Coordinates of C-alpha atoms in Angstrom, one line a residue:
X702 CA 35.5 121.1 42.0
X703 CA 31.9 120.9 40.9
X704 CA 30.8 120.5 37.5
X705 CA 29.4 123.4 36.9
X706 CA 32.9 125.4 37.3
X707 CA 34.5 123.0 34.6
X708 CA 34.9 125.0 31.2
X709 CA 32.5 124.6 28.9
X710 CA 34.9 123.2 26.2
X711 CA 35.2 120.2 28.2
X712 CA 32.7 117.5 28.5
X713 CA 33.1 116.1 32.2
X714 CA 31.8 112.5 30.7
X715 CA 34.7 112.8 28.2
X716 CA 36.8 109.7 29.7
X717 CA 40.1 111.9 28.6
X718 CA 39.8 113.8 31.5
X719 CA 39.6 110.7 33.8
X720 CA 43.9 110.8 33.9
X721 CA 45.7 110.0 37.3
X722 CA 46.2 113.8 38.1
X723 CA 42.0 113.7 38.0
X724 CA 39.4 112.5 40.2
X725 CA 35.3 111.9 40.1
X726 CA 33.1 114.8 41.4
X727 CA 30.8 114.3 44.3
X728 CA 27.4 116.6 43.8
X729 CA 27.9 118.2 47.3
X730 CA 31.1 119.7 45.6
X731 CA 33.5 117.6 47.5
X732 CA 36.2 115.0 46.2
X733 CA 35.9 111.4 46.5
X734 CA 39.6 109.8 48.1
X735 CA 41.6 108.7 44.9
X736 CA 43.2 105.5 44.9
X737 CA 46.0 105.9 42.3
X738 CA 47.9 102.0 41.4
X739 CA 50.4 101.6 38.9
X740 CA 48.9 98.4 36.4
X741 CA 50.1 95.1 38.0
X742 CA 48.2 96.7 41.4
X743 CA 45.3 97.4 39.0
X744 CA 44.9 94.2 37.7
X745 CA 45.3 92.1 40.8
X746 CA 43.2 94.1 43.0
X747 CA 40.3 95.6 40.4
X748 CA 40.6 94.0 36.8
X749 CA 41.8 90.7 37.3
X750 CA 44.8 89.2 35.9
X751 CA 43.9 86.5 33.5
X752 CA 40.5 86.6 33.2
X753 CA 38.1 86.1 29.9
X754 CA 39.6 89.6 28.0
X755 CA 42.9 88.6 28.2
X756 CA 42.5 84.8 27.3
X757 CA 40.3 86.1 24.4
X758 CA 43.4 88.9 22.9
X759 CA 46.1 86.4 23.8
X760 CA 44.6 84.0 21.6
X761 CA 43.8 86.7 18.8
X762 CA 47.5 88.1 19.0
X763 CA 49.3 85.1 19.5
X764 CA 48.3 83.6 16.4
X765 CA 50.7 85.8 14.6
X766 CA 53.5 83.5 15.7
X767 CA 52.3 81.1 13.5
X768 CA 52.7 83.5 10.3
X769 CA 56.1 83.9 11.6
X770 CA 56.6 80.5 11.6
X771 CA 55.2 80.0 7.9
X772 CA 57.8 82.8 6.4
X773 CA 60.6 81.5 8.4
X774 CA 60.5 77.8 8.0
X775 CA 58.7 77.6 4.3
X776 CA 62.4 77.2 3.0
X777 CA 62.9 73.9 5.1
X778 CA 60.0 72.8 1.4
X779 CA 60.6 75.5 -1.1
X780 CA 64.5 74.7 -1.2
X781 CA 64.9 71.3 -0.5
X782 CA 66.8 69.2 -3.4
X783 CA 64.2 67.2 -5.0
X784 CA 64.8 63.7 -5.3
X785 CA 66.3 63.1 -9.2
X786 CA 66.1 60.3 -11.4
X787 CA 68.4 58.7 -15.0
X788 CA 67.4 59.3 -18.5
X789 CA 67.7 56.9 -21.3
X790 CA 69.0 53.8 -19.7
X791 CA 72.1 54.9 -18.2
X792 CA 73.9 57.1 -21.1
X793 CA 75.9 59.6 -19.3
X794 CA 77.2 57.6 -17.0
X795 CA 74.0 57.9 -14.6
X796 CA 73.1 54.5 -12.9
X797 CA 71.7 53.3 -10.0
X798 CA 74.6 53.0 -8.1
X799 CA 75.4 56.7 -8.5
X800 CA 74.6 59.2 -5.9
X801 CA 75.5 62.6 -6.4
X802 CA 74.5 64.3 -10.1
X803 CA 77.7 66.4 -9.7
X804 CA 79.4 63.2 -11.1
X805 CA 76.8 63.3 -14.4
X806 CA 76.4 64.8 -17.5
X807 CA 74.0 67.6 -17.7
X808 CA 71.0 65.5 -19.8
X809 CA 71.6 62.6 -18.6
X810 CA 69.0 62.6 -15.6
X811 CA 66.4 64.9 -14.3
X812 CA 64.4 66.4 -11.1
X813 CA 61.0 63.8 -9.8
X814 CA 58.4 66.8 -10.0
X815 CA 60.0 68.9 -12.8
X816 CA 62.5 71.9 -12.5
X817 CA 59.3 74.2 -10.2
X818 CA 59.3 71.9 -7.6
X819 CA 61.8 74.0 -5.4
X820 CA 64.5 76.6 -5.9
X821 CA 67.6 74.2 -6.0
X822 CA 65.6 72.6 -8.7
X823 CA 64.4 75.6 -11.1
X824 CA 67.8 77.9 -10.4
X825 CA 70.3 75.2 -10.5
X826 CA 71.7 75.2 -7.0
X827 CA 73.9 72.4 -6.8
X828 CA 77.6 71.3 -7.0
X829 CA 79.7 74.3 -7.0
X830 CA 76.6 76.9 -6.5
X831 CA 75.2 74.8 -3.2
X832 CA 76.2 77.3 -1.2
X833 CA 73.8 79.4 -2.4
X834 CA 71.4 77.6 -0.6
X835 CA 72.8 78.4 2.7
X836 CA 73.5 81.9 1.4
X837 CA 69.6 82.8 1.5
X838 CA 69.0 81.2 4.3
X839 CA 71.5 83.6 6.0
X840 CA 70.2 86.2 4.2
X841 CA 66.7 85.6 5.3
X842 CA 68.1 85.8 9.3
X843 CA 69.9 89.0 8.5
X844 CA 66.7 90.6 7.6
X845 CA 65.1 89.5 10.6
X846 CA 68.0 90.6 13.0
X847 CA 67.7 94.2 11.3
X848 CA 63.6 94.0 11.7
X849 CA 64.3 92.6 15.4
X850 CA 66.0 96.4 16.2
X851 CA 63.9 98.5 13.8
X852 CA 60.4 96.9 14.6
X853 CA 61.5 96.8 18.5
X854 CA 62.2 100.8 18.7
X855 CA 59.0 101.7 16.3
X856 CA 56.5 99.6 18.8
X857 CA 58.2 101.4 21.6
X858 CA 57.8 105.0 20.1
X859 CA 55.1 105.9 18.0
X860 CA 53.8 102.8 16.1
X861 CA 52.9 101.1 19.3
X862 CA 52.8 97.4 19.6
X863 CA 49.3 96.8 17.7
X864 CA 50.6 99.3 15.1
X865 CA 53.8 97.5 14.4
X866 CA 52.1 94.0 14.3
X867 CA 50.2 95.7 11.5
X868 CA 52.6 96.5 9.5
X869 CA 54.7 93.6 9.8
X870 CA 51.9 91.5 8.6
X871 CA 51.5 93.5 5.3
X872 CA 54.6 93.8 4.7
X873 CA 55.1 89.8 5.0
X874 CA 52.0 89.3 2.9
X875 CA 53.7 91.7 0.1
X876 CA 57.1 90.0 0.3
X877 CA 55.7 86.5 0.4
X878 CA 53.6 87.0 -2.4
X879 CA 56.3 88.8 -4.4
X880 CA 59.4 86.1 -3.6
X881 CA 56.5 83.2 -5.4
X882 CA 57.3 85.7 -8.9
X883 CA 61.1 85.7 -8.1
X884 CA 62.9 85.2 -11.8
X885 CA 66.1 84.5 -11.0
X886 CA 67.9 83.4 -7.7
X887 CA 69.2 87.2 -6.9
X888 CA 65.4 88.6 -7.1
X889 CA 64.7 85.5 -4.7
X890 CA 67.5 85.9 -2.4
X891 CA 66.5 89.7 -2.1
X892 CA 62.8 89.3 -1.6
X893 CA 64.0 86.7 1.3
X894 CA 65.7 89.4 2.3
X895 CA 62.7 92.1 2.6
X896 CA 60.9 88.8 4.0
X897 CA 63.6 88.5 6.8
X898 CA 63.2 92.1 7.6
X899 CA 59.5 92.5 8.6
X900 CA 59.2 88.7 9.9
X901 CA 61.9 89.4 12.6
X902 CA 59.2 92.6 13.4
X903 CA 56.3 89.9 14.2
X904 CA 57.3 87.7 16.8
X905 CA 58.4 90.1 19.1
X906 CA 55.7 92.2 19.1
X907 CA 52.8 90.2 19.1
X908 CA 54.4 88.6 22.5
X909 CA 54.4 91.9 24.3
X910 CA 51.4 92.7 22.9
X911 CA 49.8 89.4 24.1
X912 CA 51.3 89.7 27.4
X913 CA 51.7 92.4 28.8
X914 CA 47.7 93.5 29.8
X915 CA 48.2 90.1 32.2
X916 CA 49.3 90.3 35.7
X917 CA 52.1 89.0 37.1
X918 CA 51.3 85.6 39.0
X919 CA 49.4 84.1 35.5
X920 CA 52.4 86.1 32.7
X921 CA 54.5 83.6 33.0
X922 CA 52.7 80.3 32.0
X923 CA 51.3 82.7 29.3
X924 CA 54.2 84.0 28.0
X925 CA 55.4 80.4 27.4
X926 CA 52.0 78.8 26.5
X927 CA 52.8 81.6 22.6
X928 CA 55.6 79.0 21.6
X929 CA 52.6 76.6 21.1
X930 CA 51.4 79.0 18.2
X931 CA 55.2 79.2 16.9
X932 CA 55.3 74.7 16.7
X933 CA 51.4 74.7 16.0
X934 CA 52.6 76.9 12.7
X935 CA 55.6 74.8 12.1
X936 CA 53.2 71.6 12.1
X937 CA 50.5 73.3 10.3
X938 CA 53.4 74.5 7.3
X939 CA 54.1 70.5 6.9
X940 CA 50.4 69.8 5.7
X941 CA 50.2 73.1 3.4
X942 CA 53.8 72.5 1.6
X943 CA 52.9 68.5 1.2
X944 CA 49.4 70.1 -1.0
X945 CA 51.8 72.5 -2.7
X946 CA 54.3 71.1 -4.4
X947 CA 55.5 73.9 -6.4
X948 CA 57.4 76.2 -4.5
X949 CA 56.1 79.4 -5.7
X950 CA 52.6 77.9 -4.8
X951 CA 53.9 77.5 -1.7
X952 CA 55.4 81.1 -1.3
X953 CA 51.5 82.2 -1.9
X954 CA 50.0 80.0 0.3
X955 CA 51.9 80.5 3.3
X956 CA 51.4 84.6 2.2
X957 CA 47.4 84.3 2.5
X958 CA 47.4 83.5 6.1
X959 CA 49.0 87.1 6.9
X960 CA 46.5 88.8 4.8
X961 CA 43.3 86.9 6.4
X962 CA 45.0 87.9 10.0
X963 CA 45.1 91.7 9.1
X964 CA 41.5 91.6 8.0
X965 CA 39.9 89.1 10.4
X966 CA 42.0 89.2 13.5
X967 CA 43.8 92.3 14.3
X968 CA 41.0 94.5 14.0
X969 CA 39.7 92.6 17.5
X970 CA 42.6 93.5 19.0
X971 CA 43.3 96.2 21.3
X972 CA 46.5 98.1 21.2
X973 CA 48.5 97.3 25.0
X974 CA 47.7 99.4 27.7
X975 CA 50.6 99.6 29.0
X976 CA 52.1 101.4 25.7
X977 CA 49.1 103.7 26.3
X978 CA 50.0 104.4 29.4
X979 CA 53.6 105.4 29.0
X980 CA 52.3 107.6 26.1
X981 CA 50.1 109.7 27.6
X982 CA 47.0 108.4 26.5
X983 CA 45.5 108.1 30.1
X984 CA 42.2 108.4 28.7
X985 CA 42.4 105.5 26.3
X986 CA 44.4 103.2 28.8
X987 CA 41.2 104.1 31.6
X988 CA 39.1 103.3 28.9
X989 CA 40.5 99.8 28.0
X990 CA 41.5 98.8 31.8
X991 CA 37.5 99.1 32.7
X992 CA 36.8 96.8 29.7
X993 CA 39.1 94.3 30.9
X994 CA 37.3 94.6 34.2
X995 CA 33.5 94.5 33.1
X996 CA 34.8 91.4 31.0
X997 CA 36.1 89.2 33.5
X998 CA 33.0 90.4 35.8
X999 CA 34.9 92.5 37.9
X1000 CA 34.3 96.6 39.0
X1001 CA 36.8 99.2 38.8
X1002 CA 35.8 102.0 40.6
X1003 CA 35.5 105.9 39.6
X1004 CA 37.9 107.0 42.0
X1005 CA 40.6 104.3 40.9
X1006 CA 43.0 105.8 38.3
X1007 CA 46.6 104.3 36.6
X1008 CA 49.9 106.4 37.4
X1009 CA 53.6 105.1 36.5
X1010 CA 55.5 103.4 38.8
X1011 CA 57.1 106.8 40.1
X1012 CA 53.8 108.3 40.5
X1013 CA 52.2 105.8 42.7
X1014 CA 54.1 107.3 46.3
X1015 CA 52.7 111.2 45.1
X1016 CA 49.6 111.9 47.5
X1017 CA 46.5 112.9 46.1
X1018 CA 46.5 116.1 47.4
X1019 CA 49.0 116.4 44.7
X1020 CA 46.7 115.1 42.1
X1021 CA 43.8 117.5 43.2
X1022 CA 45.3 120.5 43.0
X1023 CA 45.7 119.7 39.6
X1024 CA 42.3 118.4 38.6
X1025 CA 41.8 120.8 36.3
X1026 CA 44.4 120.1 33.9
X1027 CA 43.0 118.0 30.8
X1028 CA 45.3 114.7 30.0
X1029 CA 47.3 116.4 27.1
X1030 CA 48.8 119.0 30.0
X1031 CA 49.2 116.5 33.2
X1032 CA 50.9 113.6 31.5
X1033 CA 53.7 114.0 28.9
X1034 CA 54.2 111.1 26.9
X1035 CA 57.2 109.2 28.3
X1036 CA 59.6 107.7 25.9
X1037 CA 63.0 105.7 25.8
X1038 CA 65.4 104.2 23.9
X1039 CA 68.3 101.6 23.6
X1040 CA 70.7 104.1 25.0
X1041 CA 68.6 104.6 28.1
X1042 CA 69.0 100.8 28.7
X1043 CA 72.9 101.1 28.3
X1044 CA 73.6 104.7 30.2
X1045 CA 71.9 102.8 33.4
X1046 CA 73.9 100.0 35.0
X1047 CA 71.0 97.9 36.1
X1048 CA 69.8 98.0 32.5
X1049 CA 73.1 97.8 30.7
X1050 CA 74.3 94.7 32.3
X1051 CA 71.1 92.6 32.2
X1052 CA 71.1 93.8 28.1
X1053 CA 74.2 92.0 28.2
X1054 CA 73.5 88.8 29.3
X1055 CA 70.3 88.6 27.6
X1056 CA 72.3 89.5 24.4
X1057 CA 74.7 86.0 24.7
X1058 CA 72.4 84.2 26.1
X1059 CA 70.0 84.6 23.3
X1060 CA 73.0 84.1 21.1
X1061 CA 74.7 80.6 22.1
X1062 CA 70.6 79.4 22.7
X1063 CA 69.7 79.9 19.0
X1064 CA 73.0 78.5 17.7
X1065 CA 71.8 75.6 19.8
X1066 CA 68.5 75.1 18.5
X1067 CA 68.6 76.1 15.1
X1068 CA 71.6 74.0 14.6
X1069 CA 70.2 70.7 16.1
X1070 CA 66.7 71.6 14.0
X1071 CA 68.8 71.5 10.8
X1072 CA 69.6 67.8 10.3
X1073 CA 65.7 67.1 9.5
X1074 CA 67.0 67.2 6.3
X1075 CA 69.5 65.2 7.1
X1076 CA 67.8 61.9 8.2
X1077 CA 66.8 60.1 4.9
X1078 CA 62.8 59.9 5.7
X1079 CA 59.5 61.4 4.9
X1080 CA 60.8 65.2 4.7
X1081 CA 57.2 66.5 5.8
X1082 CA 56.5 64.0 8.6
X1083 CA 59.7 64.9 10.3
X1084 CA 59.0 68.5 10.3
X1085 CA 55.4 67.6 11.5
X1086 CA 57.2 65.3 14.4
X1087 CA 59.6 67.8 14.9
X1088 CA 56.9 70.7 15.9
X1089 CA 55.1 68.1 18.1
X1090 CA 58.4 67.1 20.1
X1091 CA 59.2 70.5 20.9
X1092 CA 55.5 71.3 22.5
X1093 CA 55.9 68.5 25.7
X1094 CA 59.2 71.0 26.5
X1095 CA 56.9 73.9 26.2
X1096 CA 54.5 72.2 29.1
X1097 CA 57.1 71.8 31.1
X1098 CA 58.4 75.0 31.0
X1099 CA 55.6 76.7 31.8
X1100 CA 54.4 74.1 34.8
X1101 CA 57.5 74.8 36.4
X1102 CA 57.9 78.3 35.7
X1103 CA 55.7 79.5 38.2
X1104 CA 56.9 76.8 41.2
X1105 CA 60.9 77.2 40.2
X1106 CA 61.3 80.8 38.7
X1107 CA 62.4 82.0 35.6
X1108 CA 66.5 81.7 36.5
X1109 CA 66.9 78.1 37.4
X1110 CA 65.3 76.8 34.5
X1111 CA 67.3 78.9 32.4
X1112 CA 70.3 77.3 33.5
X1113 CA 68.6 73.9 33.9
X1114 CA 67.0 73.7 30.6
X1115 CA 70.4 74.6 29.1
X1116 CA 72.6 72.8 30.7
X1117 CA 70.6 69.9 30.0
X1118 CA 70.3 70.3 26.4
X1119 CA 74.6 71.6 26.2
X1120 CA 75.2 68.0 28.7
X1121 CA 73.6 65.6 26.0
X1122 CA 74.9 67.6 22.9
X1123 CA 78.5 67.2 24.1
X1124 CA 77.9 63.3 25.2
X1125 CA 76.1 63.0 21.5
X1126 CA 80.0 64.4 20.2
X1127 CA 81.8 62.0 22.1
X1128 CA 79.5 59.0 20.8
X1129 CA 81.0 56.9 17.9
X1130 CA 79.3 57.4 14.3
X1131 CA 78.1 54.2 13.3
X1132 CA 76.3 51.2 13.7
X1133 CA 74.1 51.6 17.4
X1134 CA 75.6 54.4 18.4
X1135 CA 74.0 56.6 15.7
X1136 CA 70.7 56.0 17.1
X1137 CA 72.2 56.9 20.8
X1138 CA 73.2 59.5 18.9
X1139 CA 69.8 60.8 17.5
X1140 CA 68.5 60.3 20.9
X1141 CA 71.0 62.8 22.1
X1142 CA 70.1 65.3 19.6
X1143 CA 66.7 65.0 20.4
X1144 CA 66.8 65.3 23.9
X1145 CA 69.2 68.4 23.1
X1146 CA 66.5 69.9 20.6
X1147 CA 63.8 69.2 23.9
X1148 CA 66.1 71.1 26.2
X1149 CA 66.9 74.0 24.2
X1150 CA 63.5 74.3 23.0
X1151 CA 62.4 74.7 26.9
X1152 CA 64.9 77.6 27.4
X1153 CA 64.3 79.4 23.8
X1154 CA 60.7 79.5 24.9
X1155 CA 61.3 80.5 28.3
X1156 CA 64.0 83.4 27.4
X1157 CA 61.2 85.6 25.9
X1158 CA 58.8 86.1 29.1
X1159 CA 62.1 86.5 31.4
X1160 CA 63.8 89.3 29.0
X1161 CA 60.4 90.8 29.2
X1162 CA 60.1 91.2 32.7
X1163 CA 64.1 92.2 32.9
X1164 CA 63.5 95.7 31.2
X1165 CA 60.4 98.5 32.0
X1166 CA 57.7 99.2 29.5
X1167 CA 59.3 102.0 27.9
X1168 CA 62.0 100.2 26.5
X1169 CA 60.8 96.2 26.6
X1170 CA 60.7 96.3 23.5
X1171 CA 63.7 97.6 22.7
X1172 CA 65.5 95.3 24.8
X1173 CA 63.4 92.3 23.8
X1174 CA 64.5 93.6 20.1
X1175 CA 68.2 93.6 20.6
X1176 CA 68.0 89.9 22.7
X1177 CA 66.1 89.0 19.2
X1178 CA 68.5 90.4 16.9
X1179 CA 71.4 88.1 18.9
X1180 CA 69.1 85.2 18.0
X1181 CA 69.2 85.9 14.9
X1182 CA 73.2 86.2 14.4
X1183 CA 73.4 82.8 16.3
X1184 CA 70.7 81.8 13.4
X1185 CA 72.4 82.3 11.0
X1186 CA 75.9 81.1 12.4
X1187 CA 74.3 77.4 13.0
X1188 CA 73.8 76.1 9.5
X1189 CA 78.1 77.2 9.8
X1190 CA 78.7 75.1 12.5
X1191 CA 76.6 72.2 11.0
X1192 CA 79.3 71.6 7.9
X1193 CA 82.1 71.2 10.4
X1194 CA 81.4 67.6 10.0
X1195 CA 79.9 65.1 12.8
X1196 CA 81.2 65.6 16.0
X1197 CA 82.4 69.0 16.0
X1198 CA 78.8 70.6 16.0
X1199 CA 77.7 68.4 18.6
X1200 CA 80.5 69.6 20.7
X1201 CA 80.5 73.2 20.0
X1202 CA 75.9 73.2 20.9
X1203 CA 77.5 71.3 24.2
X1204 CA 79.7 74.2 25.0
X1205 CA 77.1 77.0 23.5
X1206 CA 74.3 75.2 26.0
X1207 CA 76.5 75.1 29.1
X1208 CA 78.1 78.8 28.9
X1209 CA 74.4 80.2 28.3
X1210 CA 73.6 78.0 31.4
X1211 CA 76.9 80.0 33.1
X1212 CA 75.7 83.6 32.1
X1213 CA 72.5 82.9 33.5
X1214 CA 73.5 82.7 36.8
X1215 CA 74.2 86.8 36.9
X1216 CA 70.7 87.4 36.1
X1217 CA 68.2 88.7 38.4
X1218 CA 65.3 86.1 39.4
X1219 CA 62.3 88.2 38.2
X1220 CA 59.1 85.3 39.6
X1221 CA 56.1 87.5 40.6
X1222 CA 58.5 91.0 40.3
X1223 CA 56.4 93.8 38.8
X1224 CA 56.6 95.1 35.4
X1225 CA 58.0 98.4 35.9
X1226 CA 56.8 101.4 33.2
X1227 CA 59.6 103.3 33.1
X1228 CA 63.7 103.8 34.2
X1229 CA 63.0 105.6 37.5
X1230 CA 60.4 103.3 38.2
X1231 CA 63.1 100.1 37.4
X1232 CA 65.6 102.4 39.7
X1233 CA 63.4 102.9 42.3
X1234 CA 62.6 99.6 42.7
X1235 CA 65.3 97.6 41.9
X1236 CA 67.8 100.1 43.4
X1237 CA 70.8 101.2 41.4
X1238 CA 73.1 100.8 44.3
X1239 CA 71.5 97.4 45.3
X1240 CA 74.1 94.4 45.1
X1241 CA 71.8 92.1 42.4
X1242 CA 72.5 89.0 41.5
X1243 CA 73.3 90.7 38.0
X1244 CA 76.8 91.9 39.8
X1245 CA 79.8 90.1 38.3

């Protein structure tokens, strides 16, 4: 087709029109051979697959993890029991040798750092109202195991992923700000709430986001390398809450951050191509996948266009015939949903396992992460030497990720963390044998830490673009239930916990062994593609 038969409604530079179904005139009115590639073909062989535009929007996206980490673990400061101290010589029965101000009369002793110093402090949460303390917490996780689902399906459909990360940021900054003029402990344990809900919305979106314009031999150490953000928050929180005292000080100044990222960073970030793709936006998708090319100092050519995995085997013949078709009439947008995942049996199964697995790792590591508290030192160095430990298991992770695959480090990382949480149980409880002990839970903490990092970029590249996120959602949403199950376990007394994160970590290890190794597999766009590929009828790993 030459230019000069194209109606004159459309504008043949209009990069709209440059869909897969289209190719580049040639001015002697033939048509140059099309070379149609679905996007992990694209990148490898045109665009490059970790080159200096995706370091540069990794970097911008991933920072959101550390937000996430600021509204989830800014409790670990703002409800802490401050330390307390006897009035008037003793009256009241309140000495030195007294250690619990359940056994005093009200007057008789007061909070270091006055009643605003943290929740427990300003709403009374102590003695028979402690529970209340655990109650938010709880609360918090439920909120972020509904956002998990919600946030998952909007970034699927029409929000997109960029879109969702958007609004998940506002909405934190609104709650956060809100929860520091909380008047009573209800309003506070509701704003928490609304908190929970958009913060489980950030996480998982900004990873897909950040990964998912990378190709397949270099996503894996990046997928891993975003926990660094997550522990780099974490370590970062410590310094802010040690400044701010007040916990409604601190409520504000962990809220900032989100507002400075929705003005500073997010409008540098481009919304995934792969969404784009799967939308129907063919135009926009072309339009970003030769940025990502002219950026890492690659060419994509003219006559190279994207298709979906099922469209890569149609000939170009095909494609000419309709060349005339503008991209609103040659690609519908293609959409999915959680019950697409469970009506196929590839899909449903692997949901499944990522489900439990998710759950018994988070019971894991939250529950070993809650006895900072616990150990009777300098509350913000321990959270700061906590979020460093965890970041050599990261490392490792992602070295071996790559050389190993992503299935025998899932069982590995959590058998090794479930193998020294049940010898920590069997241990005595005093004298050496508490610091064997500590060592035990550390090295559990190191293990699971490994896995719950590692779990994100293999349920990624379990499940096809259209519903990643979706899936990724649900496996979040598990995490969240064993989240808020852990600080349950933890009361059980001393060796019980230990023994039930020994038998969480080793039957997560068990499950993983009916997952599908996915090292250097593409990311498939949609369920035919996953089918095709895969093959329904194939006997996976995944079969039980």
């Amino acid at each position: 087709m030459s230019k000069s038969s194209l109606p004159e409604s459309l504008d043949p530079s209009d990069p709209d029109l440059h869909s897969p179904l289209l190719g580049p005139d040639a001015d002697d009115g033939g048509v140059k051979p099309v070379e149609r590639l679905c996007m992990d073909d694209m990148l490898r062989k045109y665009c490059g697959e970790f080159g200096w535009w995706q370091f540069r929007h990794f970097i911008l996206t991933s920072m959101a993890w550390a937000l996430e980490a600021f509204h989830t673990m800014v409790v670990i400061f703002a409800d802490r029991e401050p330390v307390w101290r006897c009035l008037d010589g003793g009256a009241g029965g309140c000495s030195a040798g007294v250690r619990n101000v359940c056994e005093l009369e009200p007057g008789s002793w007061e909070w270091i750092g006055g009643p605003g110093s943290s929740t427990v402090a300003e709403f009374g949460l102590i003695c028979s109202v402690k529970y209340k303390v655990g109650l938010v917490q709880a609360v918090f996780f439920g909120g972020c195991m509904i956002g998990a689902g919600v946030f998952g399906h909007l970034s699927d459909s029409k929000l997109g992923r960029k879109g969702s990360l958007v609004v998940v940021c506002t909405l934190n900054a609104v709650f956060g700000c809100l929860t520091a003029i909380s008047p009573d402990y209800w309003t506070y344990a509701l704003f928490r709430l609304l908190t929970g809900f958009s913060t489980g919305g950030v996480g998982l979106c900004a990873f897909v986001l950040a990964t998912e314009p990378i190709g397949p031999t270099k996503r894996g150490i990046a997928g891993m390398s975003t926990f660094y953000f997550f522990s780099g928050g974490i370590a970062v929180l410590s310094g802010i809450a040690y400044f701010f005292r007040s916990w409604r000080a601190l409520y504000i100044a962990t809220s900032i951050p989100s507002i400075l990222f929705l003005f500073f960073i997010l409008p540098f970030v481009s919304e995934s191509p792969r969404w784009c793709l799967i939308r129907g936006k063919i135009g926009r998708t072309m339009k970003t996948m030769h940025s990502i090319a002219k950026a890492n100092g690659r060419t994509l050519p003219d006559s190279v266009f994207l298709a979906l995995d099922e469209d890569t085997n149609e000939t170009s013949e095909k494609s000419q015939t309709d060349c005339s078709k503008t991209e609103d009439e040659s690609k519908e947008a293609v959409t999915g949903s959680l019950m697409d995942v469970l009506r196929s049996p590839l899909t449903r199964i692997r949901l499944f396992l990522a489900v439990a697995i998710n759950f018994f790792c988070s019971v894991v590591y939250y529950g070993l992460s809650l006895n900072v508290v616990n150990l009777g030192t300098n509350l913000y160095l321990n959270v700061f030497l906590n979020a460093v430990a965890e970041m050599p298991a990261f490392l490792l992770t992602a070295i071996l990720i790559d050389k190993f695959g992503r299935k025998p480090l899932t069982i590995g990382t959590q058998w090794f963390s479930g193998a020294f949480c049940v010898l920590g149980g069997l241990m005595k409880v005093y004298g050496t044998w508490k610091m064997i002990r500590m060592v035990c839970s550390i090295l559990g903490i190191f293990g699971m830490a490994g896995t719950y990092n590692l779990l994100f970029i293999y349920t990624v590249e379990l499940f096809p673009t259209v519903v990643r996120n979706a899936a990724l959602g649900s496996a979040t949403q598990a995490a969240q239930m064993g989240a808020i199950l852990a600080p349950l376990v933890v009361v059980l007394g001393e060796r019980i916990p230990f023994l039930v994160f020994g038998v969480c970590g080793i039957a997560g290890g068990i499950l993983a062994f009916f997952l599908p190794e996915t090292l250097n597999r593409p990311l498939y766009d949609t369920m035919a593609g996953m089918a095709e590929g895969e093959g329904e009828g194939e006997s996976e790993s995944i079969t039980v």
